[in-house]
Amino acid sequence: MAYVAVKGGQLAIDESLKLLEYKKIEDGDLLQIEGIAANMKLLVDQVMSEASLYAPKLAARALWQAEGSVEEAVFLLRAYRSTLERLGDTEVVDTAKAMFVERRISAAFKDIPGGQMLGATYDYLHRLIDFSDSETHEKKTAELMAAFQKKAAAVTEGQPLPDYQKVSQYLRGQGVLEAISENNEAPEDITKKILEFPTKRSERLQSLTRGMSQALMALAYAIIRGYGATHPTVGELRVGDVGLSYADPATESSPEECYYIGSIQVTEAEMFIPVAVKKEGRDMMEIEIGYGMVYGRNETKAISMGILDHSLEVGDKEVPTGDEEFVLYHIDSIEATGFLSHLKLPHYVTFQSKLDSIRKTREEMTHA
């Protein structure tokens, strides 16, 4: 009987997978992987961030294979990532000096050192669906591309990157923010070890940047709404490319001798958070910083990460968003999806035992 059941179950699974492939293309296999990578960049960026793998084309392929399901695409990309050989660590990146900035804003000041740079953003867009036909869209796209290419040709090549001083550094120079010493301790890698509590900040930041974008947003919103009772301000938000370099471990290379291996796009947020402190017997207000950085363009996630980073640093377990076990255990898409998906698998034995218990209790009550 067991042999028949196994064979029958496997046949059903095979047919289910065939049906899944058919459902993906029943209305036409119209969307190509190149189209996803080119026109769904924010979705691709979200998958890369949650998968901890910067690979736009692979993320696009995973989304195509998963029919647009983010959690399934993240699962595919993380599974692929686990097969890759770990060669080493890149050199530390200083985003204040080594970022090609595409967008840089501060909600804390009207004017900031280096100026505000709006860049590409949905912040000022009217949320109206574009009903233009494909012909009109292609015409507008061609005109836009031509205009931008003309502007790009007029830009002088070889100019040094502008030095955009961090807003936080500007405030430290004024004595408003306290100076902090650099922590050069090697960060922990949660992909190599089980998360243990209490965690180090490097582990928390890695967990947050790998977390589900919407989960971080919901928890950060909860902090502002009352579970933490704070109103943060975007001190500085940056979107841009940072170059990565690698030092040969066999030689003692200086920074100038490192190998340049490419660049990645990141979003970085420094959140200014007011806190009440008591110094020399007086109640005072100070500004503390929460930090967020994620792959690609994902400003809401970077901001949410900064808010949660500060909340977990404070560690007030009177509120759920200050409890690192509560936050870090519940923001991972693979853990959450896996546990919820397993509920669809057979639970015959455990459910029958519960039914037997209910029937037995009711029978006892009837004869009592």
CSV table of N, CA and C in Angstrom, one decimal, residues 16 19 97 134 144 158 161 180 184 187 233 268 289 300 318 359-360:
chain,number,residue,atom,x,y,z
A,16,SER,N,1.0,18.4,-11.4
A,16,SER,CA,0.8,19.7,-10.8
A,16,SER,C,1.9,20.7,-11.4
A,19,LEU,N,1.1,21.6,-14.9
A,19,LEU,CA,0.0,22.6,-14.9
A,19,LEU,C,0.5,24.0,-14.5
A,97,LYS,N,32.6,59.5,0.6
A,97,LYS,CA,33.7,60.0,-0.4
A,97,LYS,C,33.6,59.2,-1.6
A,134,SER,N,0.5,51.8,-26.8
A,134,SER,CA,1.9,51.4,-27.0
A,134,SER,C,2.7,52.3,-28.0
A,144,LEU,N,12.4,61.0,-25.0
A,144,LEU,CA,13.0,61.2,-23.7
A,144,LEU,C,14.5,60.7,-23.8
A,158,GLY,N,35.7,62.6,-16.9
A,158,GLY,CA,36.9,62.7,-16.2
A,158,GLY,C,36.9,63.6,-15.0
A,161,LEU,N,34.5,63.2,-8.6
A,161,LEU,CA,33.2,63.1,-7.9
A,161,LEU,C,33.1,64.3,-7.0
A,180,ILE,N,31.6,60.0,17.5
A,180,ILE,CA,31.7,58.6,17.8
A,180,ILE,C,33.0,58.0,17.3
A,184,ASN,N,36.1,49.1,14.3
A,184,ASN,CA,36.7,48.3,13.3
A,184,ASN,C,36.7,46.8,13.5
A,187,PRO,N,32.8,42.3,11.2
A,187,PRO,CA,31.4,42.0,11.4
A,187,PRO,C,31.1,40.5,11.4
A,233,THR,N,13.4,61.9,11.7
A,233,THR,CA,13.5,62.8,10.6
A,233,THR,C,14.6,62.2,9.6
A,268,GLU,N,21.0,54.5,0.9
A,268,GLU,CA,21.5,54.7,2.3
A,268,GLU,C,20.7,55.7,3.0
A,289,ILE,N,21.2,58.6,15.9
A,289,ILE,CA,21.1,58.2,14.5
A,289,ILE,C,20.8,56.7,14.3
A,300,THR,N,12.0,53.3,0.9
A,300,THR,CA,11.2,53.0,2.1
A,300,THR,C,11.8,52.0,3.0
A,318,GLU,N,9.9,46.6,26.5
A,318,GLU,CA,8.5,46.9,26.9
A,318,GLU,C,7.6,47.1,25.6
A,359,ARG,N,-13.5,14.3,20.3
A,359,ARG,CA,-14.5,13.3,20.4
A,359,ARG,C,-14.6,12.6,21.7
A,360,LYS,N,-13.4,12.3,22.2
A,360,LYS,CA,-13.3,11.6,23.5
A,360,LYS,C,-13.8,12.5,24.6
